[in-house]
Short mmCIF file of C-alpha atoms and ligand atoms in Angstrom, two decimals:
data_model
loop_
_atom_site.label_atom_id
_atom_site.label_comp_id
_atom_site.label_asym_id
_atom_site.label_seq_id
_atom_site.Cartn_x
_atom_site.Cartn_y
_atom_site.Cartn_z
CA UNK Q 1 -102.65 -86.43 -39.55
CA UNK Q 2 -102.25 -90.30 -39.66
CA UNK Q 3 -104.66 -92.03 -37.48
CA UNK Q 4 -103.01 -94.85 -34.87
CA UNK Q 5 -103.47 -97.94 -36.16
CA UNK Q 6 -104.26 -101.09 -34.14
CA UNK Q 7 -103.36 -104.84 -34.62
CA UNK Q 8 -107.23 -105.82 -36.07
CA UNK Q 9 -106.17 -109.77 -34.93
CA UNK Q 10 -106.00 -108.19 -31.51
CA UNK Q 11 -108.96 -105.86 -30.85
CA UNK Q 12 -110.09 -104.26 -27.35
CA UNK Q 13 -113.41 -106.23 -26.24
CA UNK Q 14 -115.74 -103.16 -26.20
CA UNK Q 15 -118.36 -103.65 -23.77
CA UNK Q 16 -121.22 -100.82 -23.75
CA UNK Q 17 -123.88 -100.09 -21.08
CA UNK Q 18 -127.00 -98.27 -19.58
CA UNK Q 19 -128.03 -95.32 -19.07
CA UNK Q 20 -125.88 -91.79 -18.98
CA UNK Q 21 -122.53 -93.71 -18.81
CA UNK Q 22 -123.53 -95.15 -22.59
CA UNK Q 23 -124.34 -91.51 -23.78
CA UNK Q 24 -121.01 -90.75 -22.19
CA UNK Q 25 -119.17 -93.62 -23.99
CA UNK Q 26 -120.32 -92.56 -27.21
CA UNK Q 27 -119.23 -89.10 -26.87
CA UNK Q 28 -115.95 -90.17 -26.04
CA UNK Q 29 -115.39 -92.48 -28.92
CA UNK Q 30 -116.43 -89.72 -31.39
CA UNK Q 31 -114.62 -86.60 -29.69
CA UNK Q 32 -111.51 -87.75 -28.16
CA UNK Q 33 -111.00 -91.71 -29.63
CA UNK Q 34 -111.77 -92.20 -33.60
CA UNK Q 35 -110.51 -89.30 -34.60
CA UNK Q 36 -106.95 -89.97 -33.55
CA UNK Q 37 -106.94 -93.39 -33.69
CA UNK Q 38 -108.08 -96.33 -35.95
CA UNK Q 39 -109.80 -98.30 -33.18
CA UNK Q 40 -110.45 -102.11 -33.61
CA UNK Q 41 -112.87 -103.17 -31.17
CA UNK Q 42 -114.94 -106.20 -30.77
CA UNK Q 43 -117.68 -104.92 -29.69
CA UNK Q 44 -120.81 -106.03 -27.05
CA UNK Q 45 -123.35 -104.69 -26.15
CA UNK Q 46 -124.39 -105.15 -22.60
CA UNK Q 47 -127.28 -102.77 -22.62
CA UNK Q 48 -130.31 -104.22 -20.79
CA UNK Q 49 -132.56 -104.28 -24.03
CA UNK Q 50 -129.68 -106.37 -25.63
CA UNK Q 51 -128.98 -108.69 -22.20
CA UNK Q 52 -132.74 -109.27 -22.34
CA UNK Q 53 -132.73 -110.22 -25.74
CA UNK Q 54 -130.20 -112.55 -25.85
CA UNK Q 55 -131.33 -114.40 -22.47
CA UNK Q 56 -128.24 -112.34 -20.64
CA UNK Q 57 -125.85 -114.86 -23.13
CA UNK Q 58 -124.69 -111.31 -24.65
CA UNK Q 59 -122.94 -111.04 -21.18
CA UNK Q 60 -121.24 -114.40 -21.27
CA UNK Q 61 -119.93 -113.70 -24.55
CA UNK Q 62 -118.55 -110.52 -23.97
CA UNK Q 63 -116.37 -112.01 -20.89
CA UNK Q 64 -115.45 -115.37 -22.59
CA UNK Q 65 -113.88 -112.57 -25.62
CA UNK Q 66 -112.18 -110.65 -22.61
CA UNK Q 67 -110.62 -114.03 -21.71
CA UNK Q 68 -109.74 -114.67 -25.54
CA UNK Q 69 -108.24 -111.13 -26.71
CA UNK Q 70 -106.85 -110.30 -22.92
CA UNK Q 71 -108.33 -106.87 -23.01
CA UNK Q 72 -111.55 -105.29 -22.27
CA UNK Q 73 -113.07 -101.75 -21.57
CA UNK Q 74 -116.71 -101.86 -19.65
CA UNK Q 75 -119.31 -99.33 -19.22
CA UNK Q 76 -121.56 -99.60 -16.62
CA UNK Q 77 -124.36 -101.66 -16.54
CA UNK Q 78 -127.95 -101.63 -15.03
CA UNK Q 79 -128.39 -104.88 -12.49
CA UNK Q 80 -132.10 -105.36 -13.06
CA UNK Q 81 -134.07 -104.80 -9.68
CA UNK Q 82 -137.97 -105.10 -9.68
CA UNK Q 83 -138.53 -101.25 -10.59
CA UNK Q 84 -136.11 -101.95 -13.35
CA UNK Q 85 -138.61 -105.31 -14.56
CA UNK Q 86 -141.45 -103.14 -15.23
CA UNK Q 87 -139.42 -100.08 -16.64
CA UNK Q 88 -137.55 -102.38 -18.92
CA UNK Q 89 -140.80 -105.06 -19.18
CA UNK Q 90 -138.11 -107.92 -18.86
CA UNK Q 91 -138.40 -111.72 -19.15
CA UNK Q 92 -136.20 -112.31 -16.22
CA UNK Q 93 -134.49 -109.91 -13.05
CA UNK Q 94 -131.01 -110.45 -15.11
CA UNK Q 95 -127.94 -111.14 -12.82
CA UNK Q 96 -125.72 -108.31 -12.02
CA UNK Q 97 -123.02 -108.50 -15.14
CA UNK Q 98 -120.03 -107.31 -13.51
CA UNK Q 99 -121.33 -110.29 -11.02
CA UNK Q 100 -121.18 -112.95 -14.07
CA UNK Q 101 -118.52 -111.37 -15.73
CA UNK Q 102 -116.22 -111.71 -12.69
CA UNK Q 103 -117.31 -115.14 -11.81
CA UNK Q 104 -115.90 -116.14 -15.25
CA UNK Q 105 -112.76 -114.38 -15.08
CA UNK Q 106 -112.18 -114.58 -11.33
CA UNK Q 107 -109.65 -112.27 -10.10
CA UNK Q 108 -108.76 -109.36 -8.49
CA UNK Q 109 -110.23 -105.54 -8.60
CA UNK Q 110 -108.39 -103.23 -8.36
CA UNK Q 111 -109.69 -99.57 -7.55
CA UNK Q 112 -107.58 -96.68 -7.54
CA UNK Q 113 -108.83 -92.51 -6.96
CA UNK Q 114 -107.42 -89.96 -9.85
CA UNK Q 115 -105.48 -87.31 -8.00
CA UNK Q 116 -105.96 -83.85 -9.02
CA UNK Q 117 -104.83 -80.31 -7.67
CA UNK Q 118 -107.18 -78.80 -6.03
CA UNK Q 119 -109.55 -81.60 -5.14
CA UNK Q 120 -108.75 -82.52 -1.48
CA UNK Q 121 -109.26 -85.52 -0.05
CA UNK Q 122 -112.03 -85.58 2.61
CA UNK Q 123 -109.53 -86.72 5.32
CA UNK Q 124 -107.74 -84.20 6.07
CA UNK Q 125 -104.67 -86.68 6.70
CA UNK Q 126 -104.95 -88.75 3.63
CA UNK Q 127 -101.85 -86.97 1.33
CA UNK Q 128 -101.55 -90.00 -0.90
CA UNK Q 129 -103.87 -92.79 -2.78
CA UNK Q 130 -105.32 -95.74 -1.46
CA UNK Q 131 -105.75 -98.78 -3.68
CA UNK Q 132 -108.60 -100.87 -2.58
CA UNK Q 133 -108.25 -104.59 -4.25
CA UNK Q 134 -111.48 -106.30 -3.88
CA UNK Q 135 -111.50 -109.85 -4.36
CA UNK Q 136 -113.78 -110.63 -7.30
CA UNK Q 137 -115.25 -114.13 -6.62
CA UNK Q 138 -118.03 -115.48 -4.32
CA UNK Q 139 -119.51 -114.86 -0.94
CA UNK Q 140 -122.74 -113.54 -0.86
CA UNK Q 141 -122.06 -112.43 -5.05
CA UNK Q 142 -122.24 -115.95 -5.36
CA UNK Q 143 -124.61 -116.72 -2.32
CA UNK Q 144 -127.76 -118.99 -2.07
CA UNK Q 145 -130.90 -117.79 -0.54
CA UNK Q 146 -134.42 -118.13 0.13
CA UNK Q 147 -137.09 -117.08 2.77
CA UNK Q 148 -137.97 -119.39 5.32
CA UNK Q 149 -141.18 -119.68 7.15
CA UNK Q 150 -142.06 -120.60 11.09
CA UNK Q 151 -141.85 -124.21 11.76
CA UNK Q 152 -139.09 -124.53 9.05
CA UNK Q 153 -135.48 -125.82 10.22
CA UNK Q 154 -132.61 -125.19 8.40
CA UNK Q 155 -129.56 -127.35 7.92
CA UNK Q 156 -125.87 -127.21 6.05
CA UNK Q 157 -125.47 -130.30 4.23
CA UNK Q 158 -121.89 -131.53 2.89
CA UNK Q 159 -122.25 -134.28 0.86
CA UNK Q 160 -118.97 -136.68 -0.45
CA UNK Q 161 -117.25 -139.82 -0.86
CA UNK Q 162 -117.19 -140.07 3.11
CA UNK Q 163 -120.98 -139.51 3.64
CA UNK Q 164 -122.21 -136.44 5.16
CA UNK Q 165 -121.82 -133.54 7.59
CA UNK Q 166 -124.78 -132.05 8.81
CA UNK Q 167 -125.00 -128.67 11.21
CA UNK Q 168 -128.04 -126.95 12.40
CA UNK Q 169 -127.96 -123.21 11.04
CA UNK Q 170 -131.54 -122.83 12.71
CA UNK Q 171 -135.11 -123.86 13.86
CA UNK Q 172 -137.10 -121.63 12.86
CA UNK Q 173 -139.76 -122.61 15.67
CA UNK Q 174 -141.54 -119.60 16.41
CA UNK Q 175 -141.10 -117.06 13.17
CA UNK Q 176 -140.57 -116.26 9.74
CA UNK Q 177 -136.63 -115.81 8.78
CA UNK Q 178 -134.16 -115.50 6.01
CA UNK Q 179 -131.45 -117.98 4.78
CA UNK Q 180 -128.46 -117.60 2.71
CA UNK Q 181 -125.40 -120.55 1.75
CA UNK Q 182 -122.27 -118.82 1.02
CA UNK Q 183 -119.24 -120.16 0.05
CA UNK Q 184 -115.34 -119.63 -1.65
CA UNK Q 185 -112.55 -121.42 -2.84
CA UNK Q 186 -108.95 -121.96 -1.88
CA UNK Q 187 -107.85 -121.77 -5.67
CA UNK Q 188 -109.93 -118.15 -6.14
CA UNK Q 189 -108.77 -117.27 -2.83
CA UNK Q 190 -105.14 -117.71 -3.45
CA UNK Q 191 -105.12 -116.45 -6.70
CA UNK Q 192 -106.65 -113.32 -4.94
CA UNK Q 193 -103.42 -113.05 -2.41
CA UNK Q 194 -100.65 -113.71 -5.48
CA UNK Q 195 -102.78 -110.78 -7.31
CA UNK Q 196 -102.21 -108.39 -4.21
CA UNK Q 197 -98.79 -109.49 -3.14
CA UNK Q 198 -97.69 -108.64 -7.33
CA UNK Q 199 -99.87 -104.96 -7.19
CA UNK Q 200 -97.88 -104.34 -3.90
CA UNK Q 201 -94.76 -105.04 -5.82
CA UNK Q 202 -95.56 -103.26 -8.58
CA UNK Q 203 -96.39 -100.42 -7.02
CA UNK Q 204 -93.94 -100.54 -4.33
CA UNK Q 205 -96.47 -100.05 -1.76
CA UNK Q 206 -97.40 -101.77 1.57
CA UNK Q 207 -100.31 -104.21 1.79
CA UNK Q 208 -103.09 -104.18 3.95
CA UNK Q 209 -105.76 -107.29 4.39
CA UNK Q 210 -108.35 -107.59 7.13
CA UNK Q 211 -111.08 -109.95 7.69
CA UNK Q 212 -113.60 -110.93 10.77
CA UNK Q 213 -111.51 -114.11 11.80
CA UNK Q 214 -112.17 -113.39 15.37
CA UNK Q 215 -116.51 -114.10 14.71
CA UNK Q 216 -115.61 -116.31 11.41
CA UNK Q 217 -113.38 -118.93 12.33
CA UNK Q 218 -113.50 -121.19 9.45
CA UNK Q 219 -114.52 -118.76 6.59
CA UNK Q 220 -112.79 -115.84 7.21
CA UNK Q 221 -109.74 -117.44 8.84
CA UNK Q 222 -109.37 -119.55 5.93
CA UNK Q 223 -108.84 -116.02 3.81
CA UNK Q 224 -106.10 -114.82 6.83
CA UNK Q 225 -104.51 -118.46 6.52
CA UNK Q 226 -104.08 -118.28 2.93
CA UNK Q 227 -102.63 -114.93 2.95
CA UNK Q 228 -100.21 -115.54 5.50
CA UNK Q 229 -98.59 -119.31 4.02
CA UNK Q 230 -98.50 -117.77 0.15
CA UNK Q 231 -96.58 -114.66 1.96
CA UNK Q 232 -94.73 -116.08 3.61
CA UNK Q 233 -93.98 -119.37 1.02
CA UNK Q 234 -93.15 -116.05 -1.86
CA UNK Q 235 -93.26 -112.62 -1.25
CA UNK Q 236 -91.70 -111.95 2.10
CA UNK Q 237 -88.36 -111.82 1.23
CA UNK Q 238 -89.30 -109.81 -2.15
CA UNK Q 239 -91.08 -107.60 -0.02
CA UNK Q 240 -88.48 -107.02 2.68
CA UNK Q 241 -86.15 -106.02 -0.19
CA UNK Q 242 -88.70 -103.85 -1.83
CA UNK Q 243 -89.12 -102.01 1.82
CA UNK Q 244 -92.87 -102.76 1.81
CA UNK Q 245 -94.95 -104.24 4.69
CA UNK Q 246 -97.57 -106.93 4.76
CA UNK Q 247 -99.95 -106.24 7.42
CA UNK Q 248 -103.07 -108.09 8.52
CA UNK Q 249 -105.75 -106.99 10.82
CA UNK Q 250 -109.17 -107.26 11.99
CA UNK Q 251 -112.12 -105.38 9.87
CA UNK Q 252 -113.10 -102.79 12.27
CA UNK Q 253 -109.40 -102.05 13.22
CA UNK Q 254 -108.00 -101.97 9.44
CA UNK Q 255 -111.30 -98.85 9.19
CA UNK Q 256 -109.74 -97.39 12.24
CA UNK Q 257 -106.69 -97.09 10.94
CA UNK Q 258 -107.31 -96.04 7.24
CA UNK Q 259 -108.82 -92.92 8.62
CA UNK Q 260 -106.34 -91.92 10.59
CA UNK Q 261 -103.69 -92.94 7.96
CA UNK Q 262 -101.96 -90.80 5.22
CA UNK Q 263 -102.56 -93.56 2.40
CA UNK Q 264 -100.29 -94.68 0.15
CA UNK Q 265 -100.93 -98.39 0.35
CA UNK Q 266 -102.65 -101.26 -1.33
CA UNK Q 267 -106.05 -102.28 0.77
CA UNK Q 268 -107.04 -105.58 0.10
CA UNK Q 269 -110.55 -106.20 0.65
CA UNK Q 270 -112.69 -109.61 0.80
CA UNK Q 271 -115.32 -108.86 -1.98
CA UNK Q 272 -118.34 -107.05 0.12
CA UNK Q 273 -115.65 -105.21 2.06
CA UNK Q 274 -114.29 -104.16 -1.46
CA UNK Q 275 -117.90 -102.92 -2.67
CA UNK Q 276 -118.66 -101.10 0.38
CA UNK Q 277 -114.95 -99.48 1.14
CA UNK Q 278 -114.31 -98.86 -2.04
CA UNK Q 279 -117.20 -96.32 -2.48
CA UNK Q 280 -116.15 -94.88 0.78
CA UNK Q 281 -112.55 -94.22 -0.33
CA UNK Q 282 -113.95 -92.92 -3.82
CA UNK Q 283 -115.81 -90.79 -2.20
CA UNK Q 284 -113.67 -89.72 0.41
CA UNK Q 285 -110.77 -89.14 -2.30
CA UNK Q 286 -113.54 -86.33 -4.29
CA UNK Q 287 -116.31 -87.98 -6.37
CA UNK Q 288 -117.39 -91.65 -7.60
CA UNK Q 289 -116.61 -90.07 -11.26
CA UNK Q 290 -112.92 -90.23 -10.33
CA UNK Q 291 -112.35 -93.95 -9.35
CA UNK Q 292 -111.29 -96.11 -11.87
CA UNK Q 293 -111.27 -99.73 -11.48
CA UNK Q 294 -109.76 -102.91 -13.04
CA UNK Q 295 -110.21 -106.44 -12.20
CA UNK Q 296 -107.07 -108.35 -13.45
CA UNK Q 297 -107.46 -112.48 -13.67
CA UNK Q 298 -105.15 -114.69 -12.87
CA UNK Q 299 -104.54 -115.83 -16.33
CA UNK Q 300 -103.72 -112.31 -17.39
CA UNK Q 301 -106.87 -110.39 -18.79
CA UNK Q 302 -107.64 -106.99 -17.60
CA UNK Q 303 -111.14 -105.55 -17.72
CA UNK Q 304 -111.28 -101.92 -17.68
CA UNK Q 305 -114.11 -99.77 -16.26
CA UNK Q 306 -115.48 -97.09 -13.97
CA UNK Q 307 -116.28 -97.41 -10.21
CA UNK Q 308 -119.49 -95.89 -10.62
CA UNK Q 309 -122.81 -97.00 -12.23
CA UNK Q 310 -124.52 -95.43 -15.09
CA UNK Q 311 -126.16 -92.18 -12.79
CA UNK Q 312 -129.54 -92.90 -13.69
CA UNK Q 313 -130.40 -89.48 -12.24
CA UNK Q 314 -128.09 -87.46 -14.54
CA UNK Q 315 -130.16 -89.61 -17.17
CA UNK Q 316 -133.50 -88.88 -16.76
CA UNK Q 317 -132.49 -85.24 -17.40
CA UNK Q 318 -130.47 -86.14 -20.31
CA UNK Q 319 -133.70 -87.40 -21.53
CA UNK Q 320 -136.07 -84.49 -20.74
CA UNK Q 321 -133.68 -82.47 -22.76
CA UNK Q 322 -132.23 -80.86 -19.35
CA UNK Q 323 -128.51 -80.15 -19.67
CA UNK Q 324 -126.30 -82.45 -17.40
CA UNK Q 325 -122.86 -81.58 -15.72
CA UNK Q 326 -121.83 -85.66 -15.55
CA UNK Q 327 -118.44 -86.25 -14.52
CA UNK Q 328 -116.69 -88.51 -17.45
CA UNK Q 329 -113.35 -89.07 -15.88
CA UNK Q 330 -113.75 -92.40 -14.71
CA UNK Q 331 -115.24 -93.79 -17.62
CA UNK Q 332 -112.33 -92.14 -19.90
CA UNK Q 333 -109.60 -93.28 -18.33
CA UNK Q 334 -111.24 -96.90 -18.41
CA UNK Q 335 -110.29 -96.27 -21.63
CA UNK Q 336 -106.83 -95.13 -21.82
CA UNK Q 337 -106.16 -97.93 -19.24
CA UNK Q 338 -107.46 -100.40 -21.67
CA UNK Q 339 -105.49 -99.05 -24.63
CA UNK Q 340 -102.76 -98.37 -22.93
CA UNK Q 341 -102.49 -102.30 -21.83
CA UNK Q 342 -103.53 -103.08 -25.61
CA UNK Q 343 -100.21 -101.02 -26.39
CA UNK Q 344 -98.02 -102.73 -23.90
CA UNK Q 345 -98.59 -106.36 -24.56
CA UNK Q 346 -98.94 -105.53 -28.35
CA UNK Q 347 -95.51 -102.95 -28.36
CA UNK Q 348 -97.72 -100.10 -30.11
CA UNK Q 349 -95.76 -97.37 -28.54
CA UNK Q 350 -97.59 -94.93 -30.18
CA UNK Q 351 -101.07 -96.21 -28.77
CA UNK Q 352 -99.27 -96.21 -25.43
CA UNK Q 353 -98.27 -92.54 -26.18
CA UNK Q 354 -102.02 -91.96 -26.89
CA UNK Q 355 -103.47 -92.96 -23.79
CA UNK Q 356 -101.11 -90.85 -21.45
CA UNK Q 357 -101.40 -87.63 -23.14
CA UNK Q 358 -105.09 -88.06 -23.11
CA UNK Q 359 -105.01 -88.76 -19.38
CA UNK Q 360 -102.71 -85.78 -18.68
CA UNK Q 361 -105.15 -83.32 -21.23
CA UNK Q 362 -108.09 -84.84 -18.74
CA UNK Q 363 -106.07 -83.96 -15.71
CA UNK Q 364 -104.79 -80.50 -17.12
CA UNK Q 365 -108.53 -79.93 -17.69
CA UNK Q 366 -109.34 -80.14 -14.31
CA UNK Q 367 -106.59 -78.34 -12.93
CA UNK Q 368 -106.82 -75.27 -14.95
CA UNK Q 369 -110.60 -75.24 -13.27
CA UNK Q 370 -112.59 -76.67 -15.67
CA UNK Q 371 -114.82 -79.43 -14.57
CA UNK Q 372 -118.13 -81.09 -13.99
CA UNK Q 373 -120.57 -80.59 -11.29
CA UNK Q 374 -119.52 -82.91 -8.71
CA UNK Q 375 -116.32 -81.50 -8.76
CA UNK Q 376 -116.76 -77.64 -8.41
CA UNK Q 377 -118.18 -78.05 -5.17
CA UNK Q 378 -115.28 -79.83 -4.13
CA UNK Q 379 -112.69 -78.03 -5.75
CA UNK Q 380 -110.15 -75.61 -3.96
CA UNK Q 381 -109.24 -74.26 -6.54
CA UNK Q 382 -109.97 -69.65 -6.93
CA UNK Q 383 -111.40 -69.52 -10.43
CA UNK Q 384 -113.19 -72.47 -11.45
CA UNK Q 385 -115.96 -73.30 -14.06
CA UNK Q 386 -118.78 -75.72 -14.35
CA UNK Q 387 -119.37 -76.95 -17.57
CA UNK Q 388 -121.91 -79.47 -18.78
CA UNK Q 389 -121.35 -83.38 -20.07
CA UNK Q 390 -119.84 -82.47 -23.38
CA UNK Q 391 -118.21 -79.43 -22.93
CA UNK Q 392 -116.10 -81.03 -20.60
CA UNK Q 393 -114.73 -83.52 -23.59
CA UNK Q 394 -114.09 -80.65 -25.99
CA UNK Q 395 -111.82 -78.96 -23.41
CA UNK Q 396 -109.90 -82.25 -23.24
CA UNK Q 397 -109.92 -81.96 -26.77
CA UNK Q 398 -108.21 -78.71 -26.88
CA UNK Q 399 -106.01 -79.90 -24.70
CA UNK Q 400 -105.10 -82.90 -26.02
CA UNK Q 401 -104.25 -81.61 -29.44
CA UNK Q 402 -101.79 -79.76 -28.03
CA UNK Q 403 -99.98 -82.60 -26.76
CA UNK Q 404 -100.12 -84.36 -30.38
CA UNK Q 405 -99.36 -81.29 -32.75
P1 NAP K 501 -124.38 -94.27 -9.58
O1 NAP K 501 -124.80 -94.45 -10.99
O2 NAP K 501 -122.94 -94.47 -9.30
O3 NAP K 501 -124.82 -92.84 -9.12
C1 NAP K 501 -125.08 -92.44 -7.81
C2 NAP K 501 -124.92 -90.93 -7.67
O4 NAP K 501 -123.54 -90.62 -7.55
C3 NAP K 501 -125.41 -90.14 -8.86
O5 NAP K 501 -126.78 -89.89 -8.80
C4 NAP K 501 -124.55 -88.90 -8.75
O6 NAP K 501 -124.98 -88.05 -7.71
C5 NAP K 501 -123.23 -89.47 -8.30
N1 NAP K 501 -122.38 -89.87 -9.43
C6 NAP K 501 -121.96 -91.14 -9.75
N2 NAP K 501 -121.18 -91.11 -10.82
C7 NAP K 501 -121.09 -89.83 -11.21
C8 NAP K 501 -120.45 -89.17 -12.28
N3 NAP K 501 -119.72 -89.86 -13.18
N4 NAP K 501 -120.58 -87.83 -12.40
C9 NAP K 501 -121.31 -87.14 -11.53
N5 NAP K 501 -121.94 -87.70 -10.48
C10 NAP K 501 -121.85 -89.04 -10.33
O7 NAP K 501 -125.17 -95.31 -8.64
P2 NAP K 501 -126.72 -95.66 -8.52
O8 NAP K 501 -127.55 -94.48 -8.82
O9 NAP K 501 -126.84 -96.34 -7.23
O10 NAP K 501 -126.96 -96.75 -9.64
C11 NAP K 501 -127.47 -96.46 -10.94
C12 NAP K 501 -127.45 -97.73 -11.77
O11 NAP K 501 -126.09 -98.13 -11.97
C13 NAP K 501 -128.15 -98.92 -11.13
O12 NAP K 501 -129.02 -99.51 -12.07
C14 NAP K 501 -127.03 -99.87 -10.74
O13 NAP K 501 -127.43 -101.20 -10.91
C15 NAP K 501 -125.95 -99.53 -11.72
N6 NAP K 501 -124.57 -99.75 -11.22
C16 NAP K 501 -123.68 -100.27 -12.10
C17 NAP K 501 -122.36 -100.44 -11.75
C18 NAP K 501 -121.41 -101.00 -12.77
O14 NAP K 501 -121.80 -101.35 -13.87
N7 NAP K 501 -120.14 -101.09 -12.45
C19 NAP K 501 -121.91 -100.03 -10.48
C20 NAP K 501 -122.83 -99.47 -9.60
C21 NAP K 501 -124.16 -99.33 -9.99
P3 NAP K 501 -126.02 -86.82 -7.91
O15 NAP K 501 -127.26 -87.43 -8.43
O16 NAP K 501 -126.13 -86.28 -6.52
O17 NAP K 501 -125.40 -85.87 -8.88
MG1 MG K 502 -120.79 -101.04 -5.26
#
């Protein structure tokens, strides 16, 4: 069989990772990626060792190539905490990459649940997927903080050509406190509404947005503001003939609702709202190993990746020789997303081709009732079978040949 070829002048940015998500990665490439196809990567390494080495510039690299080639795929990546210092003895707590790597990008993510039969959503009423997009730049990602001690006062400064505001955040007269100086921009901001309004489009879905505007009347109004005059400036007549609904609301209302909802729209999510709803929807929707994500830039790259992190747990097993049942969905179709935008914008068909019928052997997989851990206790389905990490790609396999022969 002739392997696929790629163009080498336009290789995937291959970013690798931590933990049980890089022995994952590795088992992919060799059982269900090189074999079929002739895969030109450019490839980082992101692993903490390597980020530690290279003063975290390894990370900077890797997204300034992303911006360059247009495509990456990620795995995921430890952020350093102080347990991580010691166990890694590093020069520095390293900044979250996805955190650096989205701050040069900017952009949109974009996290969507794989649907299989017999997985059921947690809610009973949710029949179809939501799509959280979670805006990508600043807030407290990008925050300023510090600890602040009695007697202390703390002040927001503006400084410009016309002198200087000054407000009183707080006196810290008679305790010990905490500080933090957050901020966005309008140009990240609206290039974080055209994203959703084009998704929406594209997937001919209506769009949610919700902030606190009622407590926040600067900050998060600014984010309802700037939704409302690009919608209604662009999209609203594309939208009414589309048949899809823009619809803002508060927070705690837009929660409300999703749970009583049937899904089936695009939920866009200011960017802790986005980390914190999107595990709840992921979760919700089956397992964290079946949320993919992809944070698209305004200028047109597309980073690939998993929702979930590199299941340190599953890990330390892995490395006391215990057998692990880790769910590689997520992580595999970061892949055939990748590739299969690497086929579109480069008209390799046959890449394209690749990257479907792998996701429909992965699927398949699943819903003939073979499947990690996480799943069969989920899993509706009569006559089901757990199978461990690698197992699970070799079914795939089987499958997948199928499809190609
Ligand atoms: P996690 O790696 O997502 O895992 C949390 C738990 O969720 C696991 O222990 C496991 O539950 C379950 N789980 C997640 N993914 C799974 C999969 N593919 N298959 C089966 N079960 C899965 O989150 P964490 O433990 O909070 O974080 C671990 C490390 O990942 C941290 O160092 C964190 O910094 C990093 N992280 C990276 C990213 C990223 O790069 N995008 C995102 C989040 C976290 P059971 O143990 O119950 O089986
Ligand atoms: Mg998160």
């Amino acid at each position: 069989m002739q392997k696929i070829k790629m163009n080498p002048q336009k290789p995937l940015v291959e970013i690798d990772g931590d933990e049980m998500t890089r022995v994952i990665w590795k088992m992919i490439k060799d059982i269900l990626l090189t074999p079929y196809i002739e895969l030109e990567t450019e490839y980082y390494d992101l692993g903490l060792e390597k980020r530690d080495e290279t003063n975290d510039q390894i990370t900077v690299d890797s997204a300034n190539a992303t911006k360059k080639y247009g495509v990456a795929v990620k795995c995921a990546t430890i952020t350093p905490n102080a347990q991580r210092m010691e166990e890694y003895t590093l020069k520095e707590m390293w900044k979250s990459p996805n955190g650096t790597i989205r701050a040069i990008l900017d952009g949109t993510v974009f996290r969507a649940p794989i649907i299989v039969k017999g997985i059921e959503p947690l809610v009973p009423t949710w029949k179809k997927p939501i799509v959280i997009a979670r805006h990508a730049y600043g807030d407290i990602y990008k925050g300023v903080e510090d600890n602040v001690v009695k007697g202390e006062k703390a002040e927001l400064v503006i400084t410009g050509e016309n002198g200087e505001r000054r407000f009183l955040i707080h006196d810290f007269n008679n305790t010990d406190g905490i500080i933090q100086g957050v901020h966005n921009t309008a140009e990240s901001i609206a290039s974080f509404a055209h994203a959703c309004f084009r998704y929406a489009l594209d997937l001919k879905t209506d769009l949610w947005f919700a902030t606190k505007d009622t407590i926040s009347k600067k900050y998060h109004h600014t984010f309802k503001d700037i939704f409302e005059d690009i919608y209604n400036a662009e999209y609203d007549k594309k939208f009414k003939e589309a048949g899809i609904e823009y619809f803002y609301t508060l927070i705690d209302d837009a929660v409300a609702r999703v749970m009583r909802s049937d899904g089936g729209y695009l939920w866009a999510c200011m960017n802790y709202d986005g980390d914190v709803m999107s595990d709840m929807v992921a979760t919700a929707f089956g397992s964290l190993g079946m949320m993919t994500s992809v944070l698209v830039s305004p200028a047109g790259a597309y980073e690939y990746e998993a929702a979930h992190g590199t299941v340190t747990r599953h890990y330390y097993k892995h490395l006391k020789g215990e057998e692990t049942s880790t769910n590689s969905v997520a992580t595999l179709f970061a892949w055939t997303g990748a590739l299969n935008k690497r086929g579109e914008l480069d008209q390799n068909d046959e890449l394209c081709r690749f990257a479907k019928n792998l996701e429909k052997a992965a699927i398949e997989t699943i819903e003939s009732g073979i499947m990690t851990g996480d799943l069969v206790s989920l899993s509706t389905l009569p006559d089901k079978r757990k199978v461990n990490t690698g197992e699970f790609l070799l079914e795939v396999n089987a499958r997948l040949k199928k499809y190609i022969s």
